[in-house]
CSV table of C-alpha atoms and ligand atoms in Angstrom, one decimal:
chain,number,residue,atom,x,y,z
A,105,UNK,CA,-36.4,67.0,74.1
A,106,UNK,CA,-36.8,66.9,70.1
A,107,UNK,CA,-37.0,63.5,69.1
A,108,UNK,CA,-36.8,62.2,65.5
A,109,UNK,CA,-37.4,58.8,63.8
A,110,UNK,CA,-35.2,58.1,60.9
A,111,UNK,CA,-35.1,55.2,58.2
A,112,UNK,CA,-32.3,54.0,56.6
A,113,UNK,CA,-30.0,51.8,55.0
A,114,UNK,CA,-27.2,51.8,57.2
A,115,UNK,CA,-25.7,53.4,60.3
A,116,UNK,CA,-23.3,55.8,58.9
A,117,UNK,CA,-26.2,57.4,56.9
A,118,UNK,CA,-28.3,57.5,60.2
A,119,UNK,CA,-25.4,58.9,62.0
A,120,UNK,CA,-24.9,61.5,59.0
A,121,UNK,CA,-28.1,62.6,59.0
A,122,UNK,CA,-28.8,63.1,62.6
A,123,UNK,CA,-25.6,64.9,63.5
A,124,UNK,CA,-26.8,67.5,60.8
A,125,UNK,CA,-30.5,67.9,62.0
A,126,UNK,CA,-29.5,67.8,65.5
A,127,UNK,CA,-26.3,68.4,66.3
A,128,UNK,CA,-23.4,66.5,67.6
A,129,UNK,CA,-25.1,66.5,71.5
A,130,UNK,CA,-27.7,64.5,69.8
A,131,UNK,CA,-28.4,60.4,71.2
A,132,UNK,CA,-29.4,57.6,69.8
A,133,UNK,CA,-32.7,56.5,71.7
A,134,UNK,CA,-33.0,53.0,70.0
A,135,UNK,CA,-32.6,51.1,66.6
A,136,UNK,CA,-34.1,48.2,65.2
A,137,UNK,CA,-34.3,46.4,61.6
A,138,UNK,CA,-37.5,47.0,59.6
A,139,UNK,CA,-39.2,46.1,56.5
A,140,UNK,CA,-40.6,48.6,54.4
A,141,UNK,CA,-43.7,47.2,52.2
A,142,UNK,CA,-43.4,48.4,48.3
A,143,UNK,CA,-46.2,48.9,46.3
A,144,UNK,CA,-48.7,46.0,46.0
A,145,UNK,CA,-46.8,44.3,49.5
A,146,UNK,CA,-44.4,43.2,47.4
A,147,UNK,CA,-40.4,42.8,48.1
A,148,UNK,CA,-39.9,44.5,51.2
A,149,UNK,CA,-37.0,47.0,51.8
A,150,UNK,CA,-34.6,45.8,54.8
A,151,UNK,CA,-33.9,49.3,56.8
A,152,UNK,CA,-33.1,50.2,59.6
A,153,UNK,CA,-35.3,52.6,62.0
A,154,UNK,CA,-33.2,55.0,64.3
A,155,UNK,CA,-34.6,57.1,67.2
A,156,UNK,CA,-32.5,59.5,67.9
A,157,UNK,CA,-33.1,62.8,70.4
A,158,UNK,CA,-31.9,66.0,71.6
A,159,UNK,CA,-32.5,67.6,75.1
A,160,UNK,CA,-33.3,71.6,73.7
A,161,UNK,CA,-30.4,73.1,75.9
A,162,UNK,CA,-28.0,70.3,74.7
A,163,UNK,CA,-28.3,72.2,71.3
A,164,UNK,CA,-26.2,74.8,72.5
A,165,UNK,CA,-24.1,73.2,75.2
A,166,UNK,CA,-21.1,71.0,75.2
A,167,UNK,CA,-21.1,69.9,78.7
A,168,UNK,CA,-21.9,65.9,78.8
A,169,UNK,CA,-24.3,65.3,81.0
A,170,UNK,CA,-23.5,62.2,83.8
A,171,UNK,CA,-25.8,59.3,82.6
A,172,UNK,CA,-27.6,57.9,85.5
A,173,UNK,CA,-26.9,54.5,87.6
A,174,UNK,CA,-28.9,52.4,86.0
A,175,UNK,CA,-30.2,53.7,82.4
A,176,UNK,CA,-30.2,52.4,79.4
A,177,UNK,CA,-26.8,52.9,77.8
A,178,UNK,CA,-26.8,56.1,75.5
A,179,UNK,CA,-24.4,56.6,72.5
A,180,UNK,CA,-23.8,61.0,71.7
A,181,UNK,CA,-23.2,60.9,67.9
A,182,UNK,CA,-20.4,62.7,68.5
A,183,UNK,CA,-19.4,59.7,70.1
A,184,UNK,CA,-19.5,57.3,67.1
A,185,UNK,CA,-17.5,59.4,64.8
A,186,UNK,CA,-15.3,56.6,64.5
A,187,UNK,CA,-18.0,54.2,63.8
A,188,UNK,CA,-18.8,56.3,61.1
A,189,UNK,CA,-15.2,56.8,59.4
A,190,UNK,CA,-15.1,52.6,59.0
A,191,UNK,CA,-18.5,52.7,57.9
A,192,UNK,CA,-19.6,50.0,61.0
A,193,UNK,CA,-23.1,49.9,61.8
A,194,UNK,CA,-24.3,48.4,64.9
A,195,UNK,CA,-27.3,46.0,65.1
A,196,UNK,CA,-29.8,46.1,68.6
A,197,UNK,CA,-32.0,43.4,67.5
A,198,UNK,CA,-32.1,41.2,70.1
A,199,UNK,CA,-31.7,38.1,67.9
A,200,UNK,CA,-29.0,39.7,66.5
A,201,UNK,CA,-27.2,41.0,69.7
A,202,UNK,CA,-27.3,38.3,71.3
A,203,UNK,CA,-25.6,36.3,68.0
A,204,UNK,CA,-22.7,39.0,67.7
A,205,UNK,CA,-22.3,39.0,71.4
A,206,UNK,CA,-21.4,35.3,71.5
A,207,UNK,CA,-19.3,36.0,68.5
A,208,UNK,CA,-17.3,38.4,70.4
A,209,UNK,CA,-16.9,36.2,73.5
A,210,UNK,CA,-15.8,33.6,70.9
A,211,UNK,CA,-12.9,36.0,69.5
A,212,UNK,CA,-12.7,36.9,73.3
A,213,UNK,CA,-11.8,33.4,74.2
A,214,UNK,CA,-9.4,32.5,70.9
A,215,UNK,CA,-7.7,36.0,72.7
A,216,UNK,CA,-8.1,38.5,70.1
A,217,UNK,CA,-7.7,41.7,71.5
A,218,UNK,CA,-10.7,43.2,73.2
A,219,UNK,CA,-10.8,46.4,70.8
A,220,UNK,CA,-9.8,44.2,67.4
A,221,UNK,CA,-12.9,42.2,68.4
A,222,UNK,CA,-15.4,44.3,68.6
A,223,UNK,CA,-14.3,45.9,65.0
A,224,UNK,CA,-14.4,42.4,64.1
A,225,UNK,CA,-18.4,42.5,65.1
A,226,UNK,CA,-19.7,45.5,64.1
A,227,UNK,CA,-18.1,44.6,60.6
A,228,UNK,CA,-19.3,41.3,60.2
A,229,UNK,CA,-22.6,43.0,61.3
A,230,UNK,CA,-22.5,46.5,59.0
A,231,UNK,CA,-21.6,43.9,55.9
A,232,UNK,CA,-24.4,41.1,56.4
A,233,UNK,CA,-27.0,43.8,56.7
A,234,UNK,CA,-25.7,46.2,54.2
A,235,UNK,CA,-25.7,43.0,51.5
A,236,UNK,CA,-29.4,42.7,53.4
A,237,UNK,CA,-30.6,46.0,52.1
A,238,UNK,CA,-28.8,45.6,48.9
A,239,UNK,CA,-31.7,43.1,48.1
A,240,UNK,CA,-28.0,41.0,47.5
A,241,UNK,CA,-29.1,36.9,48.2
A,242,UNK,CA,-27.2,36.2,51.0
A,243,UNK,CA,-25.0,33.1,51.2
A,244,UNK,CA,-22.2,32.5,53.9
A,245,UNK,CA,-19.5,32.9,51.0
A,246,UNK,CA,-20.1,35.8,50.0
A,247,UNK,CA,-19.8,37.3,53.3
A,248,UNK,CA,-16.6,35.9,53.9
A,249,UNK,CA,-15.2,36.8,50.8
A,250,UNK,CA,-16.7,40.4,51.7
A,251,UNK,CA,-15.4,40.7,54.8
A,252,UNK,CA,-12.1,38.7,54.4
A,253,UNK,CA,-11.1,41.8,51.5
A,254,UNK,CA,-12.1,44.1,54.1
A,255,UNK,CA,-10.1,42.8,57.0
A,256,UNK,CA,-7.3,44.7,55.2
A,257,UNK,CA,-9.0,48.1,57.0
A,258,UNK,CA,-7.6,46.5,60.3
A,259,UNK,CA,-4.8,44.1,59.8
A,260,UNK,CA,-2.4,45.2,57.3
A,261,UNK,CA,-0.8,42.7,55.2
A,262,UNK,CA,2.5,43.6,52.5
A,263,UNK,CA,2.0,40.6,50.4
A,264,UNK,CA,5.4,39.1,49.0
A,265,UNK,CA,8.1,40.9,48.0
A,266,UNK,CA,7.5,42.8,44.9
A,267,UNK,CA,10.4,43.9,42.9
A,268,UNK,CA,10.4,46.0,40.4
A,269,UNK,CA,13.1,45.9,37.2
A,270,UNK,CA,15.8,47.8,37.8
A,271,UNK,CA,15.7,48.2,41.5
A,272,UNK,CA,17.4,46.1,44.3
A,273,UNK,CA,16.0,44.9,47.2
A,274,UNK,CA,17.7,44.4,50.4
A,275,UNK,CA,15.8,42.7,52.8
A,276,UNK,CA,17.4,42.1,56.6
A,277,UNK,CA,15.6,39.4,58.9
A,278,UNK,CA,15.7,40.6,62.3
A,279,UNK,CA,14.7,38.9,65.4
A,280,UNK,CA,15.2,36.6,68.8
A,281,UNK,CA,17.4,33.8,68.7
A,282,UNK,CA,15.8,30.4,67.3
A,283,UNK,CA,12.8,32.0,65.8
A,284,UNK,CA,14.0,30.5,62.1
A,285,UNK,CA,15.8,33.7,60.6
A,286,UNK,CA,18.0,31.3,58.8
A,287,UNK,CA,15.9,28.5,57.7
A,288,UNK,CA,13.5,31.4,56.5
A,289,UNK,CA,16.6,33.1,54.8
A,290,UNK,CA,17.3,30.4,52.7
A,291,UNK,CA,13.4,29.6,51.8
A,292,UNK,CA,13.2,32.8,50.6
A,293,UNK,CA,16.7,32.4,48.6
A,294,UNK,CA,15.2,29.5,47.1
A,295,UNK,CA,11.9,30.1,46.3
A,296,UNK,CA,12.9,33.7,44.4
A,297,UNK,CA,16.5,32.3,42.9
A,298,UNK,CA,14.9,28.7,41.4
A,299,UNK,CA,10.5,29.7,41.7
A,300,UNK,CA,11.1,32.8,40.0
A,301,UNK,CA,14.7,32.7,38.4
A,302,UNK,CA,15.9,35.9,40.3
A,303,UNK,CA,19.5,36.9,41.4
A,304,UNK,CA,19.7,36.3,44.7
A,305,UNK,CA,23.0,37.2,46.9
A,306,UNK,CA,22.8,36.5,50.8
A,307,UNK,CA,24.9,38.3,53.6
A,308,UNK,CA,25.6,36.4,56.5
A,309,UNK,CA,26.0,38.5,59.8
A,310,UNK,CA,27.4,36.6,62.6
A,311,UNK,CA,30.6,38.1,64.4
A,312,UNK,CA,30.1,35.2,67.4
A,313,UNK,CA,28.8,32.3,65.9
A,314,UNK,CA,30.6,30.8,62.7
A,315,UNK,CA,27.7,28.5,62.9
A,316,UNK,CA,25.3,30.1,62.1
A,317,UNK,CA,27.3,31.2,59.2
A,318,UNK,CA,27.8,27.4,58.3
A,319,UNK,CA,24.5,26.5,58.5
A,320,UNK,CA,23.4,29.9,56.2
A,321,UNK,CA,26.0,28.6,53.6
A,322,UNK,CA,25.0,24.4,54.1
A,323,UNK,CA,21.5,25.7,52.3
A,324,UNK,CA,22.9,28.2,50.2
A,325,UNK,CA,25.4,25.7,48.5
A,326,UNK,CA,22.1,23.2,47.8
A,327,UNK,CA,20.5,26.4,46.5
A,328,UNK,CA,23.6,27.4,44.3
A,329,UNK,CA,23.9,30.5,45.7
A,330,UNK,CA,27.1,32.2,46.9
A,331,UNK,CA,27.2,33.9,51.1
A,332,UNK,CA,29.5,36.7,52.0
A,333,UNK,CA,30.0,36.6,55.6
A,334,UNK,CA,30.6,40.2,57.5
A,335,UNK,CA,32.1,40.3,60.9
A,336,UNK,CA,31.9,44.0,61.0
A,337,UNK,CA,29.4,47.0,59.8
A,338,UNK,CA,31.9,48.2,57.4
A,339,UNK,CA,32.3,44.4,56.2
A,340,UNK,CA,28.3,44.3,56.0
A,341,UNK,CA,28.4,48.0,54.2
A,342,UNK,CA,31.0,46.6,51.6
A,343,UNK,CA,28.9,42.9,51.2
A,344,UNK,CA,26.0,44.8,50.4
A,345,UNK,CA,27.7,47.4,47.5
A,346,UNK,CA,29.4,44.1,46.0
A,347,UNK,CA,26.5,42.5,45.4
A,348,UNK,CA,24.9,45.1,42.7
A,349,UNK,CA,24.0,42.6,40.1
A,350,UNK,CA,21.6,40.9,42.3
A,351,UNK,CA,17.8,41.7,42.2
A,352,UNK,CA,17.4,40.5,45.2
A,353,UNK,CA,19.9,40.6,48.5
A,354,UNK,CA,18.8,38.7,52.0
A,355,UNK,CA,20.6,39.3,55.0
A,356,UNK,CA,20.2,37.0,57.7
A,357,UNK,CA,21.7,38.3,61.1
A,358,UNK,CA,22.1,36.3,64.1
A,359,UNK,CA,19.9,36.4,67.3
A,360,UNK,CA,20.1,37.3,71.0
A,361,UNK,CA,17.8,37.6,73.8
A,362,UNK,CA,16.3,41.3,72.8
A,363,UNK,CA,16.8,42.1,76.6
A,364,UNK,CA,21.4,41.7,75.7
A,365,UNK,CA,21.4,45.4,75.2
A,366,UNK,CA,25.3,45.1,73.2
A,367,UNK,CA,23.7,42.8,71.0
A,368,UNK,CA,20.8,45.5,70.4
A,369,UNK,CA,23.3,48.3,69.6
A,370,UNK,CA,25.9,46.0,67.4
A,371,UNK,CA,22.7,44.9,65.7
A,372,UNK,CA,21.7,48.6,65.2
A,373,UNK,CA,24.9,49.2,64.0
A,374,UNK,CA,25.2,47.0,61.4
A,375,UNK,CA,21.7,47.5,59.8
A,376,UNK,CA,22.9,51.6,60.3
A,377,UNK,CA,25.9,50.4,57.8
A,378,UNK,CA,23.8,48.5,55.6
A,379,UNK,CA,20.5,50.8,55.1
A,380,UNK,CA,18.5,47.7,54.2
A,381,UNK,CA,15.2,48.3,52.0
A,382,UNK,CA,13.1,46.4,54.5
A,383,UNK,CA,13.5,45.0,57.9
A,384,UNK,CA,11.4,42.0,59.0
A,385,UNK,CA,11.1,41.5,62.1
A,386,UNK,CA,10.7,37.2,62.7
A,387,UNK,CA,8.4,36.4,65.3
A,388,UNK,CA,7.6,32.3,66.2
A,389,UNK,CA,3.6,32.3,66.0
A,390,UNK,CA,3.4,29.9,69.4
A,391,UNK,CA,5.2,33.5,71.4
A,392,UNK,CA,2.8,34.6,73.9
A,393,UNK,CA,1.3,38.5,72.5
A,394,UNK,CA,3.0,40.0,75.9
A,395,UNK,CA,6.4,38.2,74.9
A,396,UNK,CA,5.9,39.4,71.4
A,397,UNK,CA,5.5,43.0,72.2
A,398,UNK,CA,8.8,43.1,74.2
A,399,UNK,CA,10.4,41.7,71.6
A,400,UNK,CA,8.9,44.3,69.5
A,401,UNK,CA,9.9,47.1,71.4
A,402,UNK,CA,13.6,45.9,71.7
A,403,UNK,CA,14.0,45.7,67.7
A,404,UNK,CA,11.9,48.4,66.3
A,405,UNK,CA,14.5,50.9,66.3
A,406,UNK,CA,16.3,48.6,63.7
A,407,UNK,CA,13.5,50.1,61.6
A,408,UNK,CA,11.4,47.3,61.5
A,409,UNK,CA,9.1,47.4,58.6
A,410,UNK,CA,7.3,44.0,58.2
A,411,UNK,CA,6.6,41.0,60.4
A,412,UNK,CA,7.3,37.3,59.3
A,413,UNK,CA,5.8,34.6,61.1
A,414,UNK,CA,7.1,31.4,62.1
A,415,UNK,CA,6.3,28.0,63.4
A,416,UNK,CA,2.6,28.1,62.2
A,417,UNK,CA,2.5,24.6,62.1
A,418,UNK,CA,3.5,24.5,65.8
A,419,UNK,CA,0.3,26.0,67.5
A,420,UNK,CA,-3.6,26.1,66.6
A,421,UNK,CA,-3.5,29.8,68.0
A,422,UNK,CA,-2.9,33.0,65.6
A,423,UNK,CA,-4.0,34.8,68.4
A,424,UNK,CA,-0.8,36.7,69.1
A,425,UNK,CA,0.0,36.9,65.4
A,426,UNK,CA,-3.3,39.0,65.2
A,427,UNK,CA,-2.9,41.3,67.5
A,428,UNK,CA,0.6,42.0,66.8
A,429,UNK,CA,-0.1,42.9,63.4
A,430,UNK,CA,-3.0,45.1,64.9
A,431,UNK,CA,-2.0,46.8,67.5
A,432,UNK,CA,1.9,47.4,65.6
A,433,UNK,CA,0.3,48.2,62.2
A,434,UNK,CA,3.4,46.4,60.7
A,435,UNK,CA,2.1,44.6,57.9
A,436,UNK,CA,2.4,40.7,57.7
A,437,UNK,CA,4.7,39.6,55.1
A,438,UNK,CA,5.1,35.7,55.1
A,439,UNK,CA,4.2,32.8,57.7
A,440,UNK,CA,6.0,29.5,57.8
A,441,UNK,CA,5.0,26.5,58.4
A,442,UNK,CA,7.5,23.7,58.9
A,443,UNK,CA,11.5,22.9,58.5
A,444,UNK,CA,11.2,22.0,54.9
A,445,UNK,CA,13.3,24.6,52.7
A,446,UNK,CA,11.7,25.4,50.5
A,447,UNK,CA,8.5,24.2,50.7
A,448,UNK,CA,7.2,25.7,54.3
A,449,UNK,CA,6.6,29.2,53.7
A,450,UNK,CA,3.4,31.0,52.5
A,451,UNK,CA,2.4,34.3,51.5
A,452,UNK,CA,0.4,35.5,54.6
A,453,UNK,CA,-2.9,36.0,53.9
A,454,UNK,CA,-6.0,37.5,55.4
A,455,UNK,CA,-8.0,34.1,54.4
A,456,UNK,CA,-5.3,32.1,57.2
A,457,UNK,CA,-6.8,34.6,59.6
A,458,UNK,CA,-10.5,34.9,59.0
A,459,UNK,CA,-10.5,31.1,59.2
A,460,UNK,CA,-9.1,31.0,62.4
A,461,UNK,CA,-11.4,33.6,64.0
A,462,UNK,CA,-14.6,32.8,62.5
A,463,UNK,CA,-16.5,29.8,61.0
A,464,UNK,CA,-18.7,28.7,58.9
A,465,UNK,CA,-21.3,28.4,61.6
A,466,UNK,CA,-21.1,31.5,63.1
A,467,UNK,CA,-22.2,33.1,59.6
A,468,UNK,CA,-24.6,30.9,58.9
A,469,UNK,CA,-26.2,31.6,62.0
A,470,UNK,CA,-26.1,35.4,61.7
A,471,UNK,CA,-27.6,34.9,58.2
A,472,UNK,CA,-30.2,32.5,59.1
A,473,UNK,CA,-31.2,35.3,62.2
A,474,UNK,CA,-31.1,38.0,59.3
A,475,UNK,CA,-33.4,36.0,57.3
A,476,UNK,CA,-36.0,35.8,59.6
B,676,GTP,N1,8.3,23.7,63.2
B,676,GTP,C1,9.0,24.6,62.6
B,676,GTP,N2,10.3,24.8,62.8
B,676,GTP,C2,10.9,25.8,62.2
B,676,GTP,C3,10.3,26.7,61.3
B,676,GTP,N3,11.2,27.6,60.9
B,676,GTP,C4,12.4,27.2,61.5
B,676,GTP,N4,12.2,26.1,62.3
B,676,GTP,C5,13.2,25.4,63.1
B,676,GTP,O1,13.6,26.2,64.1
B,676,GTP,C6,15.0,26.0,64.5
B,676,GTP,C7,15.8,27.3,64.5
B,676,GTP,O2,15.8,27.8,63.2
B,676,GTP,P1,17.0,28.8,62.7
B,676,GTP,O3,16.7,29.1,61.3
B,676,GTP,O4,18.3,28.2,63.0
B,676,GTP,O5,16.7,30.0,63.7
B,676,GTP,P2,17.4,31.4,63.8
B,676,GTP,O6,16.4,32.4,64.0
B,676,GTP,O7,18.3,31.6,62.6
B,676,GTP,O8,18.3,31.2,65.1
B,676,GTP,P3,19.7,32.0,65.5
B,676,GTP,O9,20.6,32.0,64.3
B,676,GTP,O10,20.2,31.3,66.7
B,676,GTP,O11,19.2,33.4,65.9
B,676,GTP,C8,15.5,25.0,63.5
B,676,GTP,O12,15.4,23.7,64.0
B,676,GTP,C9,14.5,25.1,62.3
B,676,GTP,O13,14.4,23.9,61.6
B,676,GTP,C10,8.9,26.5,61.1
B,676,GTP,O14,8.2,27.2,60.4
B,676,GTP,N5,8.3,25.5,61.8
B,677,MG,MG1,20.4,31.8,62.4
């Protein structure tokens, strides 16, 4: 076996520089932090030390070899391409591993999806030590801020609506009944129409309930804002052309149980007849993450584009908001939380979801065991 010690900054550049000298069959044998002494002892250099080997017919083979019952676990490089691509490092300091192992049982616990969780760790991980050997003075904020602008890599978020001069936006709320569509509808209305003095038109879709159409135009009147009702696609085709002075147009459509199948397809029709810019899809935060991804499934072929959360304010858990976002890649758009129009909506943020997965003293620990 050829074996070779390498020190470096971070794990990609290990990884980098061992597939090269020994090829993709190569393994990682161990890796620890070090300090390198500068001249005089002074200021140490925080690296890391990677052993990594090669069995001499592995050079040329590509066959994996079973690992035995029992051994250590061993990583291929060619394994931890990914790891790699994200720029995650891993940490086997004991200290340390034990730390980011409780960490991930914590995110385990709150129900954050196994794989989401351990990106989450080798993050938090590849961005305390990377500051580390940066020489960077490390204080829990700064990680968070770090970390919280690179959450982004995994959870998408759109950010509000952005509208450029010129160009209209038709945005169609989409989702189960009782979710909020129209109390979200109309905070939207209000907050772009009054906030930030924008034409707004709303499109009422309801060919069953005039209710919901009532209730759509109760808010809209308070607002000052005129509702065109459609009880047909071609009605919802026509609303949509008339309203060409508006910046802005909402349509708020009515909800069924995703499992009605003629509500799916008259949904899917109308949204067909209305080619909307975006769809969200409005999910109610305190849904269970198996419920939500039904739900999901049912109304993605209305060409769901963003997801809006509601109900924040009724649950502690943004565990299924979390892994929606991950697993669907549909970026989060706004969360509400309460009945007030307008007040209870926010932007979402990635801030609302760092906070709820990790605290202040699980990076102060880490950096206190980094210090050492
Ligand atoms: N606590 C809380 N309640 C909300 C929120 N958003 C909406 N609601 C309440 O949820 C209930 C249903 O809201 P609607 O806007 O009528 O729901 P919908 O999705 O339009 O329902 P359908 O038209 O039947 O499909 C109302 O009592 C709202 O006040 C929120 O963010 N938090
Ligand atoms: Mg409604």
């Amino acid at each position: 076996m050829r074996i070779k010690t390498y020190e470096v900054r971070s794990m990609p550049e290990a990884l980098a520089r061992i597939k090269q000298d020994l090829g993709p069959d190569a393994v990682i044998l161990n890796i620890r932090r070090i300090k390198r002494r500068r001249l005089f002892g002074l200021l140490g250099d925080k690296l890391i030390e990677v052993i990594a080997g090669v069995r001499d017919r592995e050079r040329t083979s590509k066959t994996k070899q079973p690992q035995a019952p029992g051994s250590p676990k061993i990583v291929r490089v060619s394994e931890t391409e990914h790891v790699m691509e994200s720029s995650e490092a891993t940490s086997t300091d004991t200290g340390m591993r034990r730390l980011l192992d409780d960490l991930h049982d914590h995110l385990n616990k709150l129900g954050i999806h196994r794989e989401l969780a351990q990106r989450i760790v080798f993050m938090l991980d590849d961005i305390a030590s990377t500051q580390m050997t940066q020489g960077i003075e490390l204080n829990t904020q700064e990680i968070r801020s770090t970390f919280i602008q690179r959450l982004e890599q995994i959870i998408p978020i759109a950010g509000e609506i952005s509208l450029t001069n010129g160009e209209r936006q038709v945005i169609a709320l989409v989702g189960p009944t009782g979710v909020g569509k129209t109390t979200t509808t109309a905070k939207l209305a209000a907050l772009y129409s009054i906030l930030k003095r924008r034409s707004v038109g709303l499109i009422s879709i309801d060919a069953y309930r005039i209710a919901a159409y009532e209730q759509l135009k109760t808010y809209a009147e308070i607002i000052n804002l005129p509702v065109q009702l459609a009880l047909s696609p071609r009605g919802a085709r026509e609303a949509v052309e008339n309203q060409t002075n508006c910046e802005l147009v909402f349509i708020d459509t009515v909800g069924r149980s995703p499992s009605h199948e003629m509500h799916m397809a008259e949904l899917q029709s109308y949204i067909t007849a209305m080619q909307p810019d975006q769809v969200y899809l409005t999910l109610d935060a305190t849904t269970k993450y198996m419920d939500l991804l039904e739900v999901y499934d049912k109304y993605r072929q209305t060409g769901v584009s963003r997801l809006l959360f509601t109900k924040l304010d009724e649950t502690l858990s943004l565990d299924s908001l979390i892994n929606m976002a991950y697993r669907t890649k549909q970026p989060l758009s706004y969360f509400t939380t309460g009945q007030s129009v307008p007040d209870d909506i926010e932007v979402a943020s990635h801030t609302r979801l760092f906070d709820f997965m990790i605290h202040e003293k699980h990076l102060q620990a880490i950096l206190d065991q980094m210090k050492e």
